[in-house]
Short mmCIF file of C-alpha atoms in Angstrom, two decimals:
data_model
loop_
_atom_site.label_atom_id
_atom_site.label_comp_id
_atom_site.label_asym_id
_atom_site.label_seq_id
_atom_site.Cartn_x
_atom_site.Cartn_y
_atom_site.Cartn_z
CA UNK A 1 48.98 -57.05 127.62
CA UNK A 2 45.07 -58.16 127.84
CA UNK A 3 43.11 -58.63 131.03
CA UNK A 4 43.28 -61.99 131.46
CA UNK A 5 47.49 -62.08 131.56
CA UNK A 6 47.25 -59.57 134.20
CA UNK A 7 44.74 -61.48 136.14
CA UNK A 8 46.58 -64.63 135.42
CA UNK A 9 49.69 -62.62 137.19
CA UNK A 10 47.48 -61.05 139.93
CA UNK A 11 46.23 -64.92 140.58
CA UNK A 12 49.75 -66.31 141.32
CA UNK A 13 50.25 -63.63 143.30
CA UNK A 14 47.33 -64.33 145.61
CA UNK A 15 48.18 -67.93 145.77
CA UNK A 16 51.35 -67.05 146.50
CA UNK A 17 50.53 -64.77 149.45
CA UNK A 18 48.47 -66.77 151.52
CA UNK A 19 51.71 -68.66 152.27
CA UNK A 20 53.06 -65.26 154.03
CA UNK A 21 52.62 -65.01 157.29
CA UNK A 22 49.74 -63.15 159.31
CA UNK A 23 51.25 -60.06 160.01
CA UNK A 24 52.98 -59.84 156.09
CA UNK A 25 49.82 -61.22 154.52
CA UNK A 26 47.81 -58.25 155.56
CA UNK A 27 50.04 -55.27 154.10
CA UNK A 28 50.86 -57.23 151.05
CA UNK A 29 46.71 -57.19 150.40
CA UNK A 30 46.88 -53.61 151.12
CA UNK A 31 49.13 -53.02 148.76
CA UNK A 32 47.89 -54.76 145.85
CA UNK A 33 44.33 -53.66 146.65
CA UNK A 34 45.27 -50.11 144.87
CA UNK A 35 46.69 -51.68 141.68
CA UNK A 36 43.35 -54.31 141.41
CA UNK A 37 41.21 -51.12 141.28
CA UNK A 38 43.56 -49.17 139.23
CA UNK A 39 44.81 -51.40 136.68
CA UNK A 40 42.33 -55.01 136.85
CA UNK A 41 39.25 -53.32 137.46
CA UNK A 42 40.15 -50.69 135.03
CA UNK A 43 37.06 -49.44 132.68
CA UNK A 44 36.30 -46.11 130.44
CA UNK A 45 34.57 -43.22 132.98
CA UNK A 46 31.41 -43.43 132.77
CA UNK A 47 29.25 -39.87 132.23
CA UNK A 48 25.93 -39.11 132.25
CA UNK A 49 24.49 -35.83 130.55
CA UNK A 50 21.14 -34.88 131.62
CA UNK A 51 19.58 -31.37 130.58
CA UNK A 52 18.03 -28.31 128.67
CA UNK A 53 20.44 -28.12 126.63
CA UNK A 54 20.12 -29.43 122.02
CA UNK A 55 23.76 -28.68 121.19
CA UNK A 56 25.31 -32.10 119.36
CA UNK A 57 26.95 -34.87 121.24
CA UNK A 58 30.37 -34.50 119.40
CA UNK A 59 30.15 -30.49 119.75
CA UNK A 60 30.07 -30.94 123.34
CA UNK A 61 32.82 -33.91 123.63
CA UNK A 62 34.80 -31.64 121.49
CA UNK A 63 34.77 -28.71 123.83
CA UNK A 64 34.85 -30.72 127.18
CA UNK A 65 37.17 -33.06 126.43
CA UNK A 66 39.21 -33.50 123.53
CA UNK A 67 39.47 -31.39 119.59
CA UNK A 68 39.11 -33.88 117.01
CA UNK A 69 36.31 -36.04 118.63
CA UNK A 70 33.44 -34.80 115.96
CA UNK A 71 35.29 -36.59 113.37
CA UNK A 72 35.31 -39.91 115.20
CA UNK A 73 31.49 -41.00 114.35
CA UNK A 74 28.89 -41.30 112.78
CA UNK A 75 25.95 -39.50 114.94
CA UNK A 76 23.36 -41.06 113.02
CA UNK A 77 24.45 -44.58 113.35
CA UNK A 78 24.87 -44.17 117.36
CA UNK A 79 22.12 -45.97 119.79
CA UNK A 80 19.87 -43.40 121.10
CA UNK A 81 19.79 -43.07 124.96
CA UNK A 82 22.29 -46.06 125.48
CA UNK A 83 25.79 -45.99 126.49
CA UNK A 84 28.39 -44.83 124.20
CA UNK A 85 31.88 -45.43 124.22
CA UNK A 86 33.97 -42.92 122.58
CA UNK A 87 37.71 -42.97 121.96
CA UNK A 88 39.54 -39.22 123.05
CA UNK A 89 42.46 -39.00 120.66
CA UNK A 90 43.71 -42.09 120.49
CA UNK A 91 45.01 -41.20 124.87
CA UNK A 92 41.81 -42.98 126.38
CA UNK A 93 37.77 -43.90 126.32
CA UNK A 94 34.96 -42.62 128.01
CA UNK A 95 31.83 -43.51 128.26
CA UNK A 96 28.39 -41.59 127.88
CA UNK A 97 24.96 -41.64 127.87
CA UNK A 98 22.96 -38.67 126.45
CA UNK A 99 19.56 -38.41 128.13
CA UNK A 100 19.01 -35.19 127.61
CA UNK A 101 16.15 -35.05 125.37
CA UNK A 102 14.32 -38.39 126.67
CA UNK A 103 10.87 -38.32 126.72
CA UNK A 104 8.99 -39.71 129.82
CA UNK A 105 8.55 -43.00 128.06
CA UNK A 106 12.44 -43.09 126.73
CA UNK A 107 13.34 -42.63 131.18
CA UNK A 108 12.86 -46.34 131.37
CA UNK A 109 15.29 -47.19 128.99
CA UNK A 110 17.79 -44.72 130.49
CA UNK A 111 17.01 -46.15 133.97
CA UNK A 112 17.60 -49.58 132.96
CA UNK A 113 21.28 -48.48 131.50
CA UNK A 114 22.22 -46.74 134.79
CA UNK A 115 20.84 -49.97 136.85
CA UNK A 116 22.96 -52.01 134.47
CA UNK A 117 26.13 -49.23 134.25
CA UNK A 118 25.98 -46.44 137.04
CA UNK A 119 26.95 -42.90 136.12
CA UNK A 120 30.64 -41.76 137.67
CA UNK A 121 29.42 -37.85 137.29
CA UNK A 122 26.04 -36.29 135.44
CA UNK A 123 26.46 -33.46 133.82
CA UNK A 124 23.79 -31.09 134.03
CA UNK A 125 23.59 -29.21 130.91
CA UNK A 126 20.99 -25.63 131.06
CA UNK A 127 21.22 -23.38 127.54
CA UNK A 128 19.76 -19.78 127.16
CA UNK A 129 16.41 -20.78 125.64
CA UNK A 130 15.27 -23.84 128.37
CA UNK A 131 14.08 -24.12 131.77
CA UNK A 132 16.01 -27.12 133.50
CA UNK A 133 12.71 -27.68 135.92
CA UNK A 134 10.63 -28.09 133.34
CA UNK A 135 12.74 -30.05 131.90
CA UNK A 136 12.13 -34.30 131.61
CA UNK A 137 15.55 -34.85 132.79
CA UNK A 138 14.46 -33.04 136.05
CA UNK A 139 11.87 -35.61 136.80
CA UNK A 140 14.22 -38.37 135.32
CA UNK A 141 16.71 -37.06 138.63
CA UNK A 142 14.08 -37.39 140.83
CA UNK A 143 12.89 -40.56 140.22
CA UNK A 144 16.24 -42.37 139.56
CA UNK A 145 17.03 -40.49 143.59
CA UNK A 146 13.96 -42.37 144.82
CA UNK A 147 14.78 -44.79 148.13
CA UNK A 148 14.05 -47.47 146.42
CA UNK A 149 16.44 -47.27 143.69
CA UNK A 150 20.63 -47.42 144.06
CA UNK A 151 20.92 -46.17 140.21
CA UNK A 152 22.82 -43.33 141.22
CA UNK A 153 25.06 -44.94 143.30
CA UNK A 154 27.83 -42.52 144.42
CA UNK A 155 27.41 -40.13 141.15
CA UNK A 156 28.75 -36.65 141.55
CA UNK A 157 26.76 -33.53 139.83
CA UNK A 158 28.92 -31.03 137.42
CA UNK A 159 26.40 -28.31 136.03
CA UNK A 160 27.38 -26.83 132.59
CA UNK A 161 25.63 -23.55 131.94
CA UNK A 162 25.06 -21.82 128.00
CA UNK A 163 25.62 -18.04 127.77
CA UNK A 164 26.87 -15.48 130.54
CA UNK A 165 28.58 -15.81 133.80
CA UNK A 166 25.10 -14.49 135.45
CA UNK A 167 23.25 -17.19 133.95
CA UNK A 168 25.98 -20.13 135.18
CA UNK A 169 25.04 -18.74 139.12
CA UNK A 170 21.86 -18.68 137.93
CA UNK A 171 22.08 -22.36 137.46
CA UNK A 172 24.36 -23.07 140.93
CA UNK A 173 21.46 -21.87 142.92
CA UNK A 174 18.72 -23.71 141.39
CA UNK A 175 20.58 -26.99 141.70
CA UNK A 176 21.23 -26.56 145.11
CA UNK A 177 17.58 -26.10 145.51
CA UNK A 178 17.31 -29.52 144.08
CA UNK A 179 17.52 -32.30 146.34
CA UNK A 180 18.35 -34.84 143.78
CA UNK A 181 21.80 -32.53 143.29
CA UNK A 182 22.80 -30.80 146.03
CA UNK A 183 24.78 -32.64 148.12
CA UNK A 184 26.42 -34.46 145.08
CA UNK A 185 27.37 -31.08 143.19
CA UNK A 186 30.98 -30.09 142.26
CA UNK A 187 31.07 -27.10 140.49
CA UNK A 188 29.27 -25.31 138.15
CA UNK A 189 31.05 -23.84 134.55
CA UNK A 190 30.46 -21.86 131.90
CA UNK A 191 30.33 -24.00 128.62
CA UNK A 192 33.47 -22.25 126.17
CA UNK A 193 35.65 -23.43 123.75
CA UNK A 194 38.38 -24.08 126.28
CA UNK A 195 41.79 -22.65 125.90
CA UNK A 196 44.31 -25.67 126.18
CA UNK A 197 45.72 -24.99 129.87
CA UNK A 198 41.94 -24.50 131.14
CA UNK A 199 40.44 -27.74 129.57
CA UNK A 200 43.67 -29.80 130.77
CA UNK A 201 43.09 -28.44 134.01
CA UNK A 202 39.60 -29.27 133.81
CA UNK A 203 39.88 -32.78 132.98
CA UNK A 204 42.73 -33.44 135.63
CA UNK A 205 39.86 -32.41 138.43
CA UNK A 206 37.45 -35.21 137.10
CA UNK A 207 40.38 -38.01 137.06
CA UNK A 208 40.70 -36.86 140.73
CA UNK A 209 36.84 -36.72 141.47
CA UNK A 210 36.43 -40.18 139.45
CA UNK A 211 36.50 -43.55 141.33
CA UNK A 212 40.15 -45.36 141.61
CA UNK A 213 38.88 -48.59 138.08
CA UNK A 214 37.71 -44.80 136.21
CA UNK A 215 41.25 -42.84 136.88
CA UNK A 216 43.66 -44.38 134.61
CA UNK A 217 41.47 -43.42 131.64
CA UNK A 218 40.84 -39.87 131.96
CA UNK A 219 44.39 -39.44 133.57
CA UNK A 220 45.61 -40.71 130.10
CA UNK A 221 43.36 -38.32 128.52
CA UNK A 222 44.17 -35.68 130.25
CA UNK A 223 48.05 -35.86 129.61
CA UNK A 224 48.53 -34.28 132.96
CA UNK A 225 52.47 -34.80 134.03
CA UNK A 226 51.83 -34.49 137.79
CA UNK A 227 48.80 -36.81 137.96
CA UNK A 228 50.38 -39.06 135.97
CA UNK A 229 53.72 -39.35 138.38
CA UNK A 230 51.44 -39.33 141.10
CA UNK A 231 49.83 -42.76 139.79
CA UNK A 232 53.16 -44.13 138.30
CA UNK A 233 54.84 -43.30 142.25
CA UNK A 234 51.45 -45.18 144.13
CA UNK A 235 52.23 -48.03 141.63
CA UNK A 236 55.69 -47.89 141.99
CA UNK A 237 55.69 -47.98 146.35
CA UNK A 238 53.04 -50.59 146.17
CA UNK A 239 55.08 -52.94 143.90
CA UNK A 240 58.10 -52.09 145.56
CA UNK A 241 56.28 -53.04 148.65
CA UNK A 242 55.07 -56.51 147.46
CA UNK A 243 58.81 -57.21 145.98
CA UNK A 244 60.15 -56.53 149.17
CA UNK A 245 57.64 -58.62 151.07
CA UNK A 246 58.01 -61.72 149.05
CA UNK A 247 61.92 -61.52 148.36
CA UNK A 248 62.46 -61.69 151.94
CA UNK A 249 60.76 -65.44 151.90
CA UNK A 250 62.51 -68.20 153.22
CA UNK A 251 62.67 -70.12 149.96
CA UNK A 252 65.37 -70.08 147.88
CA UNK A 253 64.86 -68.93 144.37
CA UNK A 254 61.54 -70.06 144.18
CA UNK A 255 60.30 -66.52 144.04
CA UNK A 256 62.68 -65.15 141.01
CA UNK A 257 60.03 -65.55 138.33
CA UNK A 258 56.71 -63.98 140.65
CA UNK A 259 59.21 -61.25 141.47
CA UNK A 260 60.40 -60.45 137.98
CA UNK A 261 56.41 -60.89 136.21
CA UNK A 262 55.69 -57.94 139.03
CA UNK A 263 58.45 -55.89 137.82
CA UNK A 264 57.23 -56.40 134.19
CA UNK A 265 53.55 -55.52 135.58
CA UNK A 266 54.79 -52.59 136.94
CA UNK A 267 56.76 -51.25 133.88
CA UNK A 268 54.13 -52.11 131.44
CA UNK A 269 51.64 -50.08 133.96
CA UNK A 270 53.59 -47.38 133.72
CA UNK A 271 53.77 -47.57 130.04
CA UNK A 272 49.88 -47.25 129.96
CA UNK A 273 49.09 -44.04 132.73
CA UNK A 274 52.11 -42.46 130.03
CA UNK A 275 49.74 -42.65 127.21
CA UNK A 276 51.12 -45.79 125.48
CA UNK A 277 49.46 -49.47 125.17
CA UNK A 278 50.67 -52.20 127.64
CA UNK A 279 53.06 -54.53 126.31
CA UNK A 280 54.97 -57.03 128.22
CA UNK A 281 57.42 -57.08 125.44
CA UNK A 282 57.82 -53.57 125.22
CA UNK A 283 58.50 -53.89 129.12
CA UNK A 284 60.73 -56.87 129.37
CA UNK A 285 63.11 -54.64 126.64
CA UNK A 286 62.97 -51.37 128.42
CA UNK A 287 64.30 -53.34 131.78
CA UNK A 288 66.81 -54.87 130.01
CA UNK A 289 67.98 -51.98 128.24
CA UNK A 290 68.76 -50.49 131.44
CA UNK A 291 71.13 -53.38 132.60
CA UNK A 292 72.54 -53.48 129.45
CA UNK A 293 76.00 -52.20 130.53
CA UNK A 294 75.55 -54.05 133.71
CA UNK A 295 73.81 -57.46 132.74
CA UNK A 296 76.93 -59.55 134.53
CA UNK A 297 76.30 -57.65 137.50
CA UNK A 298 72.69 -57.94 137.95
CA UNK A 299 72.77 -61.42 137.49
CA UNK A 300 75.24 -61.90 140.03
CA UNK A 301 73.07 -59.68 142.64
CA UNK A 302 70.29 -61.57 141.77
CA UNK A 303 72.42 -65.04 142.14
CA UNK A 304 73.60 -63.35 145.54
CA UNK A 305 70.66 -62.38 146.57
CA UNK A 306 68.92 -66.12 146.38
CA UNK A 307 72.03 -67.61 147.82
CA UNK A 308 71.93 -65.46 150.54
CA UNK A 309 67.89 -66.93 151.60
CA UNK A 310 70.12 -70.14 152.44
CA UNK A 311 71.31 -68.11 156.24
CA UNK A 312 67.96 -68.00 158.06
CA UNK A 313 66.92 -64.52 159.65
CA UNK A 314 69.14 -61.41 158.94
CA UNK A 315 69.76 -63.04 155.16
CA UNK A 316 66.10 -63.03 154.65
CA UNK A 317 65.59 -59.43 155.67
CA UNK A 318 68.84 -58.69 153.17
CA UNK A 319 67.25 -60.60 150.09
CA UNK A 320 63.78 -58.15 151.01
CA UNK A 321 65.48 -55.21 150.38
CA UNK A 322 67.70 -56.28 147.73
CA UNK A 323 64.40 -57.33 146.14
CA UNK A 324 62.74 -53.65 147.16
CA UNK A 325 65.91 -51.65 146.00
CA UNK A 326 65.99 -53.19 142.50
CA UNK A 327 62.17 -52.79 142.39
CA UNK A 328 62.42 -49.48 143.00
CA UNK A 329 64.97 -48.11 141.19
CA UNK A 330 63.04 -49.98 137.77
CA UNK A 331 60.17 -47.92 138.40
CA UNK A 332 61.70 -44.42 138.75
CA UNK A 333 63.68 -45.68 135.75
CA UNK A 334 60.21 -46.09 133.99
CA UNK A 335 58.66 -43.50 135.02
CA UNK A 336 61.07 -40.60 134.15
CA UNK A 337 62.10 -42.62 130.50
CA UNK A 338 58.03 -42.67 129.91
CA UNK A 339 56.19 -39.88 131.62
CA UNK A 340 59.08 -37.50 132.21
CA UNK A 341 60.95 -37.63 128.69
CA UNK A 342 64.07 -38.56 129.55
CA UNK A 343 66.55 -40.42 127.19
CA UNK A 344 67.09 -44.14 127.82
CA UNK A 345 70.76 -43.18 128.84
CA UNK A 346 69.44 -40.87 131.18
CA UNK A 347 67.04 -43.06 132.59
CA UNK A 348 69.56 -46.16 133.01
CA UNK A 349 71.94 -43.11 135.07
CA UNK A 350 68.85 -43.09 137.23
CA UNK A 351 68.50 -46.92 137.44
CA UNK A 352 71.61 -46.84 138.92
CA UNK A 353 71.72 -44.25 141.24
CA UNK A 354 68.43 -44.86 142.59
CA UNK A 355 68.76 -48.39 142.70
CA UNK A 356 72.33 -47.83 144.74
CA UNK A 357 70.37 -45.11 146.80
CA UNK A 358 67.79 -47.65 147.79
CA UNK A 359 69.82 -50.52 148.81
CA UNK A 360 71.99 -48.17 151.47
CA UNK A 361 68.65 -46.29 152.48
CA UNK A 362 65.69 -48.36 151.94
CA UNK A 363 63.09 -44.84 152.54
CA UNK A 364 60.97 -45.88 149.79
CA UNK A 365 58.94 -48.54 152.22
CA UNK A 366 59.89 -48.20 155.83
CA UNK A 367 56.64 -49.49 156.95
CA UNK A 368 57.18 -53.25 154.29
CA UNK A 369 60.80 -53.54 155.59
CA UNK A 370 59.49 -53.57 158.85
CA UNK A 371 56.88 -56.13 158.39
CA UNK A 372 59.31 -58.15 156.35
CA UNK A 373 61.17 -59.41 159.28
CA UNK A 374 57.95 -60.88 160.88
CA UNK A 375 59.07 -63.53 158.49
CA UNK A 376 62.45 -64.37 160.55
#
């Protein structure tokens, strides 16, 4: 699934709540705010590697983020001082821009990338053998920090120190004497050939530090189980949430395909943060593979659940969290078949269960069911 099917979806969407009321119309934005930034706005982080430091780009990559990522090109052939996408595995992109050797008259160049493409984090990078305030990327700090410029932006510092643990607090304290740095430093490491746990653990703290369009990317990178749920569960409520919202309308099935592209949306998202491509196909399958022994009876809830928007009031508020349940229980489906492992048998169990859960004890969005009956 490209960009412009999801905007496409996300479009409809819009269109379709402005026809909510007030007091719905708000919450719904709220809620699909999140999955804009997440999954519409979605690009490769973005670093920036400023420093002392001569060690080759794909040695570096290969240690920070990913073994395997020397092999991927050709150094020579690569723009010098320009932004770089490269591809982590076959999990994810990210997106760098080596200044650390450019000269004063190469800064401009850098300057005008950042201006164009601002940094997410800059890694400072100090070896053995260099002087970091002597350095040009020093002065390139300074001047890109000057009032006048917004190049930047929010950018958070990560200094990356050659050699002994001495010389990595060596480097802590001279960045916090910079003011360019200090108040925008994380942490400051050791450069090693990470052991597997450690570099995992590393790269789920920048998918946390990152901005919400730069998570997805380095969360798929970083293969991390818990961040992953964590995303899948955010997109999961905030679907459920819109479901709920818009299957409590007053108009009979005139909502049935918005609410079942969402579902698909949802599914195919959680496809992606597992480390898969999108794929509406691939989507539309799974959900039907878990009403496969029940297909008769979800089409007669969902027949139900339209003829029931013909009693005004309390049958509205009934189709919202018939809507919600089914919503919900898809997700969790997805997200324990694709991120937690689980066999498709397994995961249809939990369809079910979670699905009958829901609809007795709608806990999964208190605050939307609430707001739902504004539309009495």
């Amino acid at each position: 699934m490209n960009q412009t099917a999801l905007l496409h979806i996300v479009e409809r969407l819009e269109r379709l709540v402005t026809r909510l009321p007030e007091k719905i119309r708000r919450p719904v934005l709220r809620e699909l705010t999140p999955l804009k930034e997440l999954f519409l706005e979605q690009r490769p982080p973005r670093f920036l590697f400023v420093g002392s430091s001569k060690m080759p780009m794909p040695q570096i990559i290969n240690a920070l983020f990913a073994s395997g990522a020397q092999e991927q090109k050709n150094v020579s052939l690569m723009p010098v001082h320009r932004w770089i996408d490269w591809n982590i595995s076959g999990h994810g992109t990210i997106s760098i821009l080596d200044a650390r050797d450019a000269s004063d008259s190469a800064s401009a160049q850098v300057e005008e990338d950042l201006e164009r493409q601002p940094a997410d984090i800059i890694f400072v990078f100090d070896d053995e053998d260099s002087d970091f305030e002597k350095s040009g990327s020093a002065s390139l700090m300074l001047r890109l920090q000057h009032p006048f410029s917004g190049t930047l932006g929010d950018a958070k510092v990560i200094g990356v120190a050659f050699g002994s643990e001495n010389r990595t607090k060596q480097l802590e304290e001279r960045l916090k004497t910079q003011p360019a740095i200090r108040d925008r430093l994380l942490q400051v490491i050791q450069f090693t050939e990470m052991p597997s746990a450690e570099g995992q653990g590393f790269l789920s703290f920048l998918a946390e530090e990152l901005p919400n369009p730069a998570k997805i990317e380095m969360i798929r990178i970083s293969r991390d189980r818990e961040a992953q749920h964590h995303v899948a569960q955010m997109l999961i409520k905030s679907t459920t949430a819109i479901c709920t919202a818009i299957g409590a309308q007053p108009i009979p099935l005139a909502d049935l395909p918005i609410l079942t592209s969402l579902q698909v949306v949802m599914v195919s998202g959680i496809m992606y943060i597992s480390g898969r491509e999108r794929s509406l196909r691939a989507a539309t399958e799974f959900i039907t593979a878990l009403g496969a022994n029940v297909g008769a009876g979800m089409l007669l809830r969902e027949g139900a659940r339209a003829i029931l928007k013909f009693f005004p009031g309390w049958g509205n508020v009934v189709c919202g969290m018939v809507a919600g349940a089914g919503t919900y229980a898809i997700g969790r489906a997805a997200s324990a078949f694709f991120i937690g492992g689980v066999s498709l048998k397994d995961a249809r169990r939990k369809y079910l269960a979670d699905r009958k859960k829901a609809s007795h004890k709608p806990h999964w969005l208190d605050g939307s069911m609430r707001a739902s009956k504004q539309i009495e």
